[in-house]
Every structure is written in C-alpha cells, then in structure tokens.
Amino acid sequence: MDKKEKIGVYVCHCGTNIAGVVNVGEVSTWAAENLKNDGVVIARDYKFMCSSLGQELIQKDIKEQGLTRVVVAACSPHLHEATFRNACKGGGLNPYLCELVSIREQDSWVHTDKIAATEKAKAILSGGVSRVIHHEPLEPLHVPIHPATLVVGGGIAGIQAALEIANAGFPVYLVEREPSIGGHMAQFDKTFPTLDCSACILTPKMVDAGNHPNITLLTYSEVEKVDGYVGNFVATIRKRARSVNEADCTGCGICWEKCPKKVVDNVFEAGMGYRKAVYVSFPQAVPKYPVIDRENCTYYIKGTCKACEKFCPTNAINFAQEDEILNVQVGNIILATGYDLFDSRRITQYGYGRLANVFTSLEFERMSNAAGPTGGNIVLRDGKTVPKVVGIVHCVGSRDKNYNEYCSAICCMQSLKFAHLVEERTGAEVYNFYIDIRTPGKGYEEFYHRLLEEGTHFIRGKVAEISDAARLPAEEGKLIMQVEDTLTANQLRVPVDMVILSAGLEPRHDAKEVANRFGISCSADGWLIERHPKLDPVATVTEGIYIAGCVQGPKDIPNSVAQGAAAAARILGKIQQKEVALEPIRATIHEEQCSGCRICNNMCPFNAILFHEDKMVSEVNPALCQGCGTCVAACPAGAISGTGFSNEQILSQINGLLLLNIPKKEVVA
Amino acid sequence: MSKPKFAMYWAASCGGCEIAVLNIHEKILDVDAAFEVVFWPVAMDAKYKDVEAMQDGEITLCLFNGGMRNDENEHIAKLLRRKSKIMVAFGSCACEGCIPGLANFRPIKELVDTAFSTISTDNPENIRPQTSYSMPEGAITIPTLNPMLKTLDQVVDVDYYMPGCPPESHQIAAVVDLVIAALNGKAELPPKGATIGAGNSTVCDECQRKRNVKLIKEFGRIQFTEADPELCLLEQGIPCNGIATRSGCNARCPSVGAQCIGCYGPAEGVVDYGARLIAGFASVIDSDDPVEIDKILDGLVDPAGQFYRFNLAGSLLRASKSAQKG
Amino acid sequence: MTDTPETKPFEPTIIGFTCNWCSYRAADMAGTARMKYAPNVRLIRLMCSGRLDPTFVLKAFAGGADAVLISGCHPGDCHYINQNYKALRRFLLMKRVLAQMGIQPERLKLLWASAAEGAIFTREINEFVEQVRALGPLNWNTTAIEVHAEKEEVPA
Amino acid sequence: MKEYAYFPGCSLEKMASSYHKSSIETAKKLGIKLKELEDWNCCGATTYFYIDELLAYTLCARNLAIAEKTGLDVVAPCSACYKNMYFTAAHLKKDVDLAEHINFALEEDDLHFNGTVGVKHLIEVFANDIGPEELKNKVTNPLEGIRVAPYYGCQIVRPQKDKEDVEQPMFFEEMISAIGATPVNYPLKMRCCGGSLIISSRTAALGMVRNLLQSAVDAQATVVATACPMCQVNLEVYQQQVNQEFGTNFAVPIMYFTQLIGLSLEIPQKKLGIGQEFIAMAPALRQVIKG
C-alpha cells in the first residue's frame, strides 16, 4: 500500500437478530482499537444498517471523514451486498470498495454460545477489513444487445418462442435438425386431457412460423459453433444439403410419389411405417420442401435412377447441392432442443424388441394416429389382430434408480390417454400398472376419474417381468405380466395381448455436447440447468442463453409453451434495454508474465481463454469470462489475476480471519 | 578514490555458486578492476575480525550464498548485512533454501543420525560432535545447528535476490555489468527487493518445445519414458517444473531433454512455489473421477519433493511438522 | 490462539472456503433455518471452488488454522459447468503434499453442498469440528513465519 | 497365461466330477491355469447362511483368506459356491466390524481376510477373460447344427457386480455361438431349477424342473447347457421322476458348458467326464463330434 486507507466499520444489530447473540457494541469497540493498524478510523454499531438511516450514516462518514473503504458486518452478501454498494456509490465512493461480511447467517443465527459468537464476529470482521484494503475501484462492463435471436429446436417450445419474438418485430433464426419443424408434438395423435387432435392445434402455429416475415427458418440444419457473448453471439450453422432447390420446389409431391425406394421411417413413424428416399417428414411439414436421404437414395448408392429428377415439373432436384455454412449474428439464444424417448430395450425383462407385441408409447401414438402406419387401427404387430386385453406399464425408465431417478411428468397422463383410446377404439380390457398416479394439471385429475369410471383396471405395482412363458392354458399365446399388486399384496400374472410401455423422457443423447457448445451446463441427470430452479427457470448461468421446454426437464405441452413464451419475454426485455451491464469480476492475463505454457487453456468452459500462437501468450476475453477464477488459481506463473477475488484479497482475508493482522500483544486469549 | 569493496560468502551451500562466478571468464577481470575484494573465503584469505573491524556499510556489494543452517551462518549474515550497502541473496540456497533446505522435511536428530550413525559411517563408539569442549587451553566451540534451515531473508534484510542453482554465468555477467554501470552513474539499480539476473515469467517462456492444450492420463518418470524431442515434456506426462519456475536460464534442462527441476524458484509475485505446481499439475489431469485421478497421481512418486526441491525453506510452510519439533 | 489453557477443551480454528453459488448459500440456508453448528469455522467466499488456489490452504495452515474446509457445488452442478472437478483434482494432490509435510490429510476436507443443503452443511461442519478436535491442535510453528519482524534492521 | 485359485467345492469332488474334469481340461486348453486352493473347506452351500450366518461367513472367509495368500483371484465352477464367496467378500468389505470378528477366528489358522481377493464364476472367466472371439478362433470342431439351451440358473449373475444385465444376460448365448452351436431363446433361462427344494418340497421342485424342460423342448433344444452342479442334478437326475409325476416323456440331455466347449476343442470325451450321464448324449451331437 502506498497510502494508508481510511476504513469505516459498521456493525449491524439487525434488531435482535444479531445483537441477541453477538455483543455488537463489543465488536465495534474492539475493531476501533485493534484494527487501527489496518486503517480503521471509525467503527460504529447501529440498529438496522440496511435502513435508510443506516445507509445515510455511511454516506455521511464517507463525506465527512473521507473514508476510502467501508466494511459492513451484517447479513449475507446475497441479501444486501447491492444495498451497501449503492449506499457507498451514493456517498461518492466506488461501490466495489465496500465489503459486506456476514455475522448473521454465519454467526448469530447458527450459534448459541454468545461469547464464542462474539469472538467469531470479531474474526469475521477482521477478515473483511484485511480484505477491503486490497479492493480496487471497478466499473461494470456495458455491452450492446443485437436485436436478432437464435432459437435452436423447432418443437412446440421453440416455435412458440420464435413467434413471440417475431410478433414483437424482431428477427429470429429458427434452427431445426429434422427436415420439418413440429417436434414430438407433430407425432402425437391426441393431447391430454382434452383429447383434441395434436396436429390440428400445432399445424397453424407451424405455418405461422414458416410464413412469418421476421422468422428465418433453417430446417435440416444444426448449430455447429457459437462464438461471442451476450448481445453479440456469432453462430455457425450448417444447413445440410436437401438436394432440392427450395426456390424452385413447390412441394407438389410428385418426387416422393415416383421414388422407387422405400425406407423404414425410424424418426417420424418410430419404425412403424415407411417413407421414400426423397420425402417430407409428414404431410403437414413446414417447410413443404422434401429432402433426399442420401444414405438410402439409389442414385447416391448406385449412380443411377434419378426418377425424382425426371418427374419433377419444376426441375428443383439438385443432386450436386452441397452443405451450406451460415454465420448469423444474434444477441440472445434460446435452446429448445427437447428430449429423447427412453430406450425401452434397456429394461430387458420387459422384452421390448424381443417380444413382438410389446410397444413403446411413441409407437402407440403413431398407431392410434389416423394418418399413421395402421390408419389409426390399434392392432398387434401382425397388422391385423385387434387386442382383447392390453397392459400399460407406467414409469418405464423413470422413478427407477437403475435408469432415471426422476419422474418424467407426462407418462401418467399419457398412459391414461392410451387407456382411453384403446377402450374407445377396440373395446379391449385395459390394465394400467402404476407406481403412483400423478395428475397435477388443469383437468388432469378429472380425466383420471373419467378413466376410473370407464372401467380401466388400475393395478398399483411395478411390473417385474413380461414373458411369453405360459404356465396355464389361459396363458398360452399371451404375454404374461408378472406384478405384485401392492394394495392387496398379491402376486399377479396378468395375461394380455398387447403391452404398451409408457417410456420416460431422457435428455437428448447429445445434450452434454450441446451444453458445452453453448457454454452452459447439464445437471447430473443430463437436463440443462436453469439459473434458478424456482425464480429463474428459463435463464441460464451464461448471460444471453435461455432454455425452454423439455431441454430443461420433462414437461407437458402447456408447460413447454409457457416456457417458450417466458424465454421470449425475457429476451424482448433485454432487446428493449439495448445494452446489458455485466459484473466486472473478470480474470486478466498479464502478458509480460505469461509464458504461454497453456495450462489455463483447458480450464475455461466458456472458451474465454485464447492462445495467441504468434506471441505465445494466452489472453482472456473479458466479455466471455464469467469470473469463476479457476484459471487464476491454476496459472503456475501467477500471471493471471482476478478482479474482486484477487490473491492479495483472499490471502489478507485469511490473515485477518486468523487475527494475524493484530499486533501480537493485543491478541486476547 | 579507493575502489568500491566487494565481498562474497558461502553459508550452507555446495560451492557451486562461487564456481559460477568464476565461470564468467574474462569478465572476472572487470570485477577485479572495478572492485577491491575484501572478503571471499573461498578465493582469498580473510578473517572474520577483519570484517568486524570495518565501518558499517563499508562493503559496497556482498554476494551471499548459502542457507542459514547454524548460528555461525546467522552471525556472519548479520555481520555482513551491517557492513554492506547492497546485500544480494545469491543463488537458490540463500534465496529459498535449495537442497540443504530439504533437511526441513525431517527432524534435525535424523539429520545428525544420518551423518554419524549410518552403515557407511565408521563410528563404532557412536561419537557425536559436541558444540563445546573443554581443553586445557580453554573451551573450544563449533557452531550449533538450527532446528530448521532458514533462508537469508528470514534472518536479515535482503536488497536483491539472484536465483538459480547456481545462477547462470551469463546472468551473473549481466548483473556485474549493471552494478558497475550503476556505480559509474550510467545505470540505475532496480528497486529494493527485486529479483535480478532472471526473467519475470517462467521457463516455458524460453523453452522451444511445441506445446498444445495439456491433458494427460498418466505421469511418467523421465528415465522410463521415450520422450518426443520436439514436444512439451509435461504434455508427455513428464513432471517438468518449467511451468512454474522463473525464467532466466534459457530453458537449459528442457532444451536438452531433461525436465526442469525448478532451481530458479517461483516467478515474479508468487507467494508459494509449490502451490503453483500443485495447481499446475492438477490442471493437466484428464479425469473427473476421484479414483482415476488418484491413480494418475500415483505416477507422481514424491509430490512434496517434486514441488519443493529447491523451495522448502522459503515456502509458506517452511518445514514439515516433524522438523519443527526438532 | 494455540496456547489455550489446559483446563479448556481444545477449540480448533478452521478456515472454510465456499463457493458463491452453492456452499455459501448452503451456509446462508443453515442460518435462515436457524440450524446450529459449532462456531469454529470461519468462512471465505470465493466465486467458485475452482478459484481455490493451493496457496490459500497452505497460508491458512501456516497461519495457525487447525484445519481447512473446501466446499463447492455437487459434481455436475457447478455454476461454472465443471470447475468443481478442477478443485477436486487440486484437493487430491494437495492432500498428498500435506501428508508429506506432516499435516494429517484429514485436516483438509472437501464438501459438496448445494444451496438447498443447509442441513448437510451443518452436519458436516459439526462432524468435521469433532474430527479435528480429536486430532488435536496442529500448532504450526507460527514463530517461523514471523521471523521478518524479528530480524535485524538495516543500518540507515 | 492367466492363473486363478480354483475352488472346486464339494459337489465337484464326487457327484459332479465330470464338471471338475471338464473345467480343468478346457481351461488348460484355453490357456487358463486353475490352481486348486490348499485345504479348502465347504462354502456353506445353499442352506447354512439361514442357519448360522456368522459361521457361514466364517467358512467362506477362510477360503477367501487362503486364496488371498496365493495372490490370485478365486474362481468357482459351482454357482452356489460362487455366490456365497462373492457375497461374503462384498459383505465383509462393508461390515468391517464383522470382518474383524471373523479375522480374530481366522488367526487361529494363521489366516487373514483383507478383502483384496476377487471372486469369479468359471463361466465369467470364460466369457470375459477369453471371450467369444478368442474362443471362436480356438474351436477346431464347431458343433454345427446343435441347438443348445443356455441355462443360467438363478445365481450366476447375482448379486449384480457392475452394470451387467442381470435380467436378460447374453454372454452364455455368445459362448454357444462361438463354439459353432445355435443358442435357443427360451423364456425360463434365468428361472430357479428348484434347488434344494427337491428334498423339502419335492412336488414343487419337480414342477419347476418340468417347466424348465418344457420350455427348452418348446424351443427345440437338442441339449441344455448348465453351469452349476445343482442345476445339473435337478434337471438331469430328476427327469425320470418328472416323467413319472406328470406323465411326460422328457429325455433331454443336460451337459455342463465346459463339456460342450471341450468337445468343440476336440478334447477326448473321457477327459471331459462324458459317459457317466443319466441321459445319453443326443445322437445329433454324437454325429458332429470327433474323437
């Protein structure tokens, strides 16, 4: 230190919250006497420091005593750090020269021994004083916000978000991996609990998104890279070659009519039906242009065919088309990449893939859809036999420590919907095997009651096994579901014709890579993490990146739509502000001390550290840096410093906490 | 006007520092031309009483090498401090303890036992040196060992630090030139407390090996590793201390295929050298699984020795718990 | 601090490092819920456990702390994606070095606590304090640290 | 050459001597050395754990301690021996108090259980250490056209060791494919053979055997392959009684998996203990084997 700082210390009573346990008067007197060497010129205690009178006290002292640093011993910085920083700012002191130490949450509220608590308060205060000496005046960083938004994922959540922003008059890039937007919702037949047709409510929104002048639709495309930071991201998007010139194509459908190659459709039809090598995902696809699946197209395999080209009335087929790489500049990003269905093959005892008449929920959705592979007829795998008894297993892959511990939220309602559809269309007897019935939603419980009245059987028990090993004549040719009815404590063997596995939802197989690409994180079970689980469910820890829909966790359609809209509203707010202020807690690499050893290069998950090959030094991009300080701690040369949490600050705080800053004689045992 | 006076002393050290001084070749003549050498036990005959008789501050430049192993070392350190204008902690021993400082890992008793009672010592009566012995002519004494080796600046105030085991001759020559120039008013000395004769960055700064983002699954020992001659050693799992060691030696060891062992000590502003290496080495481990991390760490056979080979006495902890007990 | 009269039970001094997002909030949570724990731990807030420089730990021990607590978000829950794993690697290496220096590795503890886990934070601190109490005072030779103050002054 | 401490267990001494012979011979041919434990004792079998848990654990711990002395992992061909030893090792590693208690007793014998020994079933060694690929390369007489029902029984995969599939494992099938035979898929491959119930509740046990045999016959199996002497006895020796009890006429040959592998490696039948069966080897199998 070149000049001696003048530090003001303020100890808060917080009514009796602190003063009831900690002798605050003793603490402030002690500080005035013992922390003189550190520059404490004034130490006061006051009833409520956060009150306007308390704040004025600080401001008055800054002006009259010429304080250069302020330490407040009160509650947690998470509660009032901003309050006291603003008070200092009001008094003409840089807000970052103020330190708030917690003697409430960390002391008076958690201890009962008054003497020990008072001593601890002294140590905590001493730590704060030692630390504040090394504080530096800081200014927040301001960055402008680009008005365009990137929405990744064209399911219902992404569509909703894109429409909200576009309707407000700002440009949106909507990127979808599949050839058409629509997502899982487009595959469903009916939506619970109202049983309205999924396509009927989704299609208008898809068309709106496709036609909106503010929305640039990029389907059959993926975001490969994201550079930049809030307000100023640059996304690199690969637009895969459709082999069809969009400008010429009218979507007439002649090409897929004429295409001789039939391919099992594992995506939209869940393996239950076929498409052609040139195809649109489904009749209502948006955009309406087909794609040629080059892996299966005869021309790409053998070099001949070109039936589509021959018959195309507008010469739109373009076999030589190449992938296009687009760079778009956006201010904010919404990730709405959705979920994968749990792979029921993993639960081998349920026999999916081994026993023909075990179906997954998505297969059933396609089967019950009038536009689906069976024309809406619910039949066994042979394509004709109508089942007489159907078993529906809930919680497949969910609420199970062997697979996923969480509840997938939608399976109960989905299973009830299936039960209703089976009964309605086939008159079959339906057994629901459940752990608990969870129907938290508007009209959901009523739907459950409706099912109970319709005569669906509900057996509370987790199915142990589904097998085709008959023991009794009545079991011959059936699937036997072995289960304990936990309400009657009876082991049951229920012979059925068809089993529907109500598979849970899982994070996308590449969720982790996607999270890394966008600089955000996944929870242990793989869903992307929101900034706050209750109060900030659509923002993430990375400024400018928002999440909506099932990418954040399992949820039903209404909740996905709500999140899409919420994320859009958050972004619209940011766009209106035109710029954003960032906390100035950042790492800096001192070039002359950096040896270019590259130890720090893999420390930053936000890709904020760049290595300059020419100068052989690394550099931190302050707009990308989130201020965690990991690189500061990692640098073997000590060449990186972190504002707000510098080595000097922390080492001094340790000194202070251990009372090493106090001349030895004065330490009272 | 008489020439400025020069002194050099060795406390607990090996003597390599004086050889390094002589290794500046004909430049030594400049030293002789510029200075009057008044005290340099390894090179000339001189008595402590001659120094004691000098005025305070009479010696212009004192290069002090060696750590504070016994009370004689401390006594001379204090004496030379009083008599010298510029006190330079010269070489790793004086700066940070160096190899003699490794004794701070074990209690002093073990040190003496090792010297006087191991199998290679012919000492059937298990005789130990006594610090004081009565002779007819009177009591004779030898110095008393300190329980822990200290660095020079833990005993006296030091003006400049010159690291290295030993300091590189080209750096010594440069420092000699600087001091002579300063005495002639042609240059300015750096601020007090500065490290001289070395760079501010680390060995990697001068190392010519190629480097990438480092992620390793295994630490190996150099004698069992066939190392790529072009590539960063640490990247190949060889525990090279260059990442944390002060630059100035032109990356001598890594450039000939040996790992840096850290003799130039910590880089500018670093509080604890070993801590930098703990952080640095931990950063290159490519695993998030505690079991696997531990397995990778097993490859570092003696981490404290690796990190504090030269720096133990100068580190935050200074000595192991058992050494503190004496 | 270290020369407590023998009549009193030994009260360890522990320096605890918390991350801003999880473990510091766990401590706040413990406070808000008025849970009680031993008053031996003095906390330092870092933005992330990844900020934990081994120097801090060595400094705390050298400065007279009997034990050091490092805490952060649970693996996979790090606010900064995965920086707590970097703290984990340092922690595992630091334990080895401390053991060689004669500091029992049990004096360095790593605790994962989420913002909601005030109860776990409380319980773990109490257990840790008891564990360190059983180990006894570390009594690091602090006089060695203060040599600077005692050494001879340079002639003016 | 991989080496294991071999724990034959009492069944293999007498009743299942053909399993013993075929295990040693096939393992040797496949490059695995089985070194019999010195002075081993009973594993406690299926019942002892329900009678005196402490003594049962001690019995197994003694065998494990002997194995530990050799520095080798221990392998057992009998599923019950395997399960008891594996279970004991896992349990004692968790319950250190019990381990200390037991070690106190083992001290009498100059033994100590440290928990370092690994426990494997013989079929695990064949499936993992050798693996289907290597096995396939070593087969000189592929058992083509032979339909084999792999009978896992209830103990091999329990308790779950790692992440392996305990509900529908496939390693037995892969091994059968590797020796050129065709594994059949039948739903009861993991079901209990009746075990020691055959003594206490004969009818129930015979019913279980009947179901198993029926399931294998429905799947058109030529032979059922077993990996446990208890399974072998129940399926083979009691087949006649099943026929009497239920009026069936099963004549399903039951063989140890080691015997089938041995045949595919052209080990002489005598060395594999073939010729002592209650139910004669299937003619189809007799046709494809040489030697």
Short mmCIF file of N, CA and C in Angstrom, two decimals, chain A residues 579-652:
data_model
loop_
_atom_site.label_atom_id
_atom_site.label_comp_id
_atom_site.label_asym_id
_atom_site.label_seq_id
_atom_site.Cartn_x
_atom_site.Cartn_y
_atom_site.Cartn_z
N GLU A 579 -28.74 -2.42 -24.13
CA GLU A 579 -27.41 -2.85 -23.68
C GLU A 579 -27.54 -3.54 -22.32
N VAL A 580 -26.49 -4.28 -21.96
CA VAL A 580 -26.55 -5.04 -20.71
C VAL A 580 -25.28 -4.74 -19.91
N ALA A 581 -25.46 -4.63 -18.59
CA ALA A 581 -24.31 -4.38 -17.71
C ALA A 581 -23.86 -5.70 -17.13
N LEU A 582 -22.54 -5.95 -17.14
CA LEU A 582 -22.01 -7.20 -16.60
C LEU A 582 -21.15 -6.90 -15.38
N GLU A 583 -21.20 -7.80 -14.42
CA GLU A 583 -20.35 -7.68 -13.22
C GLU A 583 -18.89 -7.62 -13.64
N PRO A 584 -18.13 -6.72 -13.06
CA PRO A 584 -16.74 -6.60 -13.52
C PRO A 584 -15.80 -7.62 -12.87
N ILE A 585 -16.34 -8.74 -12.40
CA ILE A 585 -15.45 -9.76 -11.82
C ILE A 585 -14.91 -10.61 -12.96
N ARG A 586 -13.67 -10.35 -13.34
CA ARG A 586 -13.10 -10.95 -14.53
C ARG A 586 -11.65 -11.32 -14.29
N ALA A 587 -11.15 -12.26 -15.07
CA ALA A 587 -9.74 -12.61 -14.99
C ALA A 587 -8.96 -11.87 -16.06
N THR A 588 -7.73 -11.53 -15.75
CA THR A 588 -6.86 -10.86 -16.72
C THR A 588 -5.51 -11.56 -16.73
N ILE A 589 -4.97 -11.80 -17.93
CA ILE A 589 -3.64 -12.39 -18.02
C ILE A 589 -2.64 -11.28 -18.30
N HIS A 590 -1.59 -11.22 -17.48
CA HIS A 590 -0.56 -10.20 -17.69
C HIS A 590 0.44 -10.75 -18.70
N GLU A 591 0.44 -10.11 -19.85
CA GLU A 591 1.15 -10.67 -20.99
C GLU A 591 2.64 -10.86 -20.71
N GLU A 592 3.24 -9.88 -19.99
CA GLU A 592 4.69 -9.98 -19.80
C GLU A 592 5.05 -11.14 -18.87
N GLN A 593 4.08 -11.57 -18.03
CA GLN A 593 4.38 -12.68 -17.13
C GLN A 593 3.95 -14.02 -17.71
N CYS A 594 3.08 -13.98 -18.70
CA CYS A 594 2.57 -15.23 -19.28
C CYS A 594 3.68 -15.90 -20.10
N SER A 595 3.91 -17.18 -19.84
CA SER A 595 4.96 -17.89 -20.56
C SER A 595 4.36 -18.71 -21.70
N GLY A 596 3.05 -18.64 -21.84
CA GLY A 596 2.42 -19.41 -22.91
C GLY A 596 2.47 -20.91 -22.67
N CYS A 597 2.45 -21.32 -21.41
CA CYS A 597 2.55 -22.75 -21.12
C CYS A 597 1.26 -23.49 -21.45
N ARG A 598 0.16 -22.75 -21.56
CA ARG A 598 -1.15 -23.28 -21.96
C ARG A 598 -1.84 -24.12 -20.90
N ILE A 599 -1.36 -24.05 -19.66
CA ILE A 599 -2.06 -24.77 -18.58
C ILE A 599 -3.50 -24.25 -18.46
N CYS A 600 -3.68 -22.94 -18.59
CA CYS A 600 -5.01 -22.37 -18.38
C CYS A 600 -5.96 -22.67 -19.52
N ASN A 601 -5.43 -23.06 -20.68
CA ASN A 601 -6.28 -23.17 -21.86
C ASN A 601 -7.44 -24.14 -21.71
N ASN A 602 -7.22 -25.21 -20.94
CA ASN A 602 -8.34 -26.15 -20.78
C ASN A 602 -9.12 -25.89 -19.49
N MET A 603 -8.82 -24.81 -18.81
CA MET A 603 -9.52 -24.52 -17.56
C MET A 603 -10.88 -23.86 -17.80
N CYS A 604 -11.04 -23.20 -18.94
CA CYS A 604 -12.22 -22.37 -19.10
C CYS A 604 -13.32 -23.07 -19.90
N PRO A 605 -14.47 -23.36 -19.26
CA PRO A 605 -15.54 -23.99 -20.01
C PRO A 605 -16.30 -23.01 -20.89
N PHE A 606 -15.99 -21.73 -20.76
CA PHE A 606 -16.71 -20.73 -21.55
C PHE A 606 -15.89 -20.28 -22.75
N ASN A 607 -14.78 -20.98 -22.98
CA ASN A 607 -13.90 -20.67 -24.10
C ASN A 607 -13.46 -19.21 -24.10
N ALA A 608 -13.27 -18.66 -22.90
CA ALA A 608 -12.88 -17.26 -22.82
C ALA A 608 -11.37 -17.07 -22.97
N ILE A 609 -10.62 -18.17 -22.89
CA ILE A 609 -9.16 -18.04 -22.98
C ILE A 609 -8.69 -18.39 -24.38
N LEU A 610 -8.01 -17.45 -24.98
CA LEU A 610 -7.47 -17.66 -26.33
C LEU A 610 -5.97 -17.79 -26.23
N PHE A 611 -5.38 -18.61 -27.08
CA PHE A 611 -3.93 -18.70 -27.12
C PHE A 611 -3.45 -18.07 -28.41
N HIS A 612 -2.55 -17.10 -28.28
CA HIS A 612 -2.01 -16.45 -29.47
C HIS A 612 -0.73 -17.15 -29.87
N GLU A 613 -0.77 -17.93 -30.94
CA GLU A 613 0.41 -18.69 -31.39
C GLU A 613 1.57 -17.75 -31.71
N ASP A 614 1.24 -16.58 -32.28
CA ASP A 614 2.32 -15.68 -32.70
C ASP A 614 3.10 -15.13 -31.51
N LYS A 615 2.36 -14.67 -30.49
CA LYS A 615 3.04 -14.07 -29.34
C LYS A 615 3.36 -15.09 -28.26
N MET A 616 2.83 -16.31 -28.43
CA MET A 616 2.98 -17.36 -27.44
C MET A 616 2.49 -16.92 -26.06
N VAL A 617 1.34 -16.27 -26.04
CA VAL A 617 0.73 -15.93 -24.76
C VAL A 617 -0.76 -16.22 -24.86
N SER A 618 -1.39 -16.42 -23.70
CA SER A 618 -2.83 -16.60 -23.65
C SER A 618 -3.48 -15.30 -23.23
N GLU A 619 -4.77 -15.18 -23.60
CA GLU A 619 -5.48 -13.95 -23.28
C GLU A 619 -6.92 -14.27 -22.90
N VAL A 620 -7.46 -13.52 -21.94
CA VAL A 620 -8.85 -13.72 -21.54
C VAL A 620 -9.74 -12.71 -22.25
N ASN A 621 -10.80 -13.22 -22.87
CA ASN A 621 -11.80 -12.33 -23.46
C ASN A 621 -12.75 -11.91 -22.34
N PRO A 622 -12.71 -10.64 -21.91
CA PRO A 622 -13.47 -10.25 -20.72
C PRO A 622 -14.97 -10.40 -20.89
N ALA A 623 -15.47 -10.33 -22.12
CA ALA A 623 -16.92 -10.43 -22.29
C ALA A 623 -17.38 -11.88 -22.14
N LEU A 624 -16.50 -12.83 -22.41
CA LEU A 624 -16.86 -14.24 -22.25
C LEU A 624 -16.59 -14.73 -20.85
N CYS A 625 -15.62 -14.11 -20.19
CA CYS A 625 -15.21 -14.58 -18.87
C CYS A 625 -16.38 -14.43 -17.89
N GLN A 626 -16.62 -15.47 -17.12
CA GLN A 626 -17.71 -15.44 -16.15
C GLN A 626 -17.21 -15.15 -14.74
N GLY A 627 -15.90 -15.06 -14.59
CA GLY A 627 -15.36 -14.65 -13.30
C GLY A 627 -15.21 -15.73 -12.26
N CYS A 628 -15.17 -17.00 -12.66
CA CYS A 628 -15.08 -18.06 -11.65
C CYS A 628 -13.72 -18.09 -10.97
N GLY A 629 -12.68 -17.68 -11.71
CA GLY A 629 -11.35 -17.61 -11.09
C GLY A 629 -10.55 -18.89 -11.16
N THR A 630 -11.07 -19.90 -11.84
CA THR A 630 -10.34 -21.17 -11.88
C THR A 630 -8.98 -21.02 -12.57
N CYS A 631 -8.93 -20.22 -13.62
CA CYS A 631 -7.66 -20.04 -14.31
C CYS A 631 -6.68 -19.25 -13.45
N VAL A 632 -7.21 -18.35 -12.62
CA VAL A 632 -6.34 -17.57 -11.74
C VAL A 632 -5.62 -18.52 -10.80
N ALA A 633 -6.40 -19.46 -10.25
CA ALA A 633 -5.80 -20.41 -9.31
C ALA A 633 -4.89 -21.40 -10.01
N ALA A 634 -5.14 -21.63 -11.30
CA ALA A 634 -4.37 -22.66 -12.00
C ALA A 634 -3.05 -22.14 -12.53
N CYS A 635 -2.93 -20.85 -12.80
CA CYS A 635 -1.75 -20.36 -13.51
C CYS A 635 -0.47 -20.61 -12.71
N PRO A 636 0.43 -21.43 -13.25
CA PRO A 636 1.63 -21.75 -12.49
C PRO A 636 2.61 -20.59 -12.41
N ALA A 637 2.44 -19.62 -13.30
CA ALA A 637 3.36 -18.48 -13.29
C ALA A 637 2.82 -17.33 -12.45
N GLY A 638 1.60 -17.49 -11.95
CA GLY A 638 0.97 -16.40 -11.22
C GLY A 638 0.72 -15.21 -12.11
N ALA A 639 0.47 -15.49 -13.41
CA ALA A 639 0.35 -14.41 -14.38
C ALA A 639 -1.08 -13.96 -14.58
N ILE A 640 -2.03 -14.66 -13.93
CA ILE A 640 -3.44 -14.28 -14.11
C ILE A 640 -3.94 -13.68 -12.81
N SER A 641 -4.61 -12.54 -12.91
CA SER A 641 -5.20 -12.00 -11.70
C SER A 641 -6.70 -11.90 -11.89
N GLY A 642 -7.42 -11.94 -10.79
CA GLY A 642 -8.88 -11.91 -10.86
C GLY A 642 -9.40 -10.74 -10.07
N THR A 643 -10.11 -9.86 -10.75
CA THR A 643 -10.64 -8.71 -10.03
C THR A 643 -11.72 -9.17 -9.06
N GLY A 644 -11.80 -8.48 -7.93
CA GLY A 644 -12.82 -8.80 -6.94
C GLY A 644 -12.43 -9.93 -6.02
N PHE A 645 -11.65 -10.88 -6.53
CA PHE A 645 -11.21 -12.01 -5.70
C PHE A 645 -9.72 -12.24 -5.95
N SER A 646 -8.93 -11.21 -5.77
CA SER A 646 -7.51 -11.33 -6.07
C SER A 646 -6.79 -12.12 -4.98
N ASN A 647 -5.60 -12.61 -5.31
CA ASN A 647 -4.80 -13.33 -4.32
C ASN A 647 -4.57 -12.48 -3.08
N GLU A 648 -4.25 -11.20 -3.30
CA GLU A 648 -3.99 -10.33 -2.15
C GLU A 648 -5.21 -10.24 -1.26
N GLN A 649 -6.39 -10.12 -1.88
CA GLN A 649 -7.62 -10.00 -1.11
C GLN A 649 -7.85 -11.25 -0.25
N ILE A 650 -7.71 -12.40 -0.89
CA ILE A 650 -8.01 -13.65 -0.17
C ILE A 650 -6.94 -13.93 0.89
N LEU A 651 -5.67 -13.77 0.52
CA LEU A 651 -4.60 -14.05 1.48
C LEU A 651 -4.71 -13.11 2.69
N SER A 652 -5.04 -11.85 2.42
CA SER A 652 -5.21 -10.91 3.53
C SER A 652 -6.41 -11.29 4.38
#
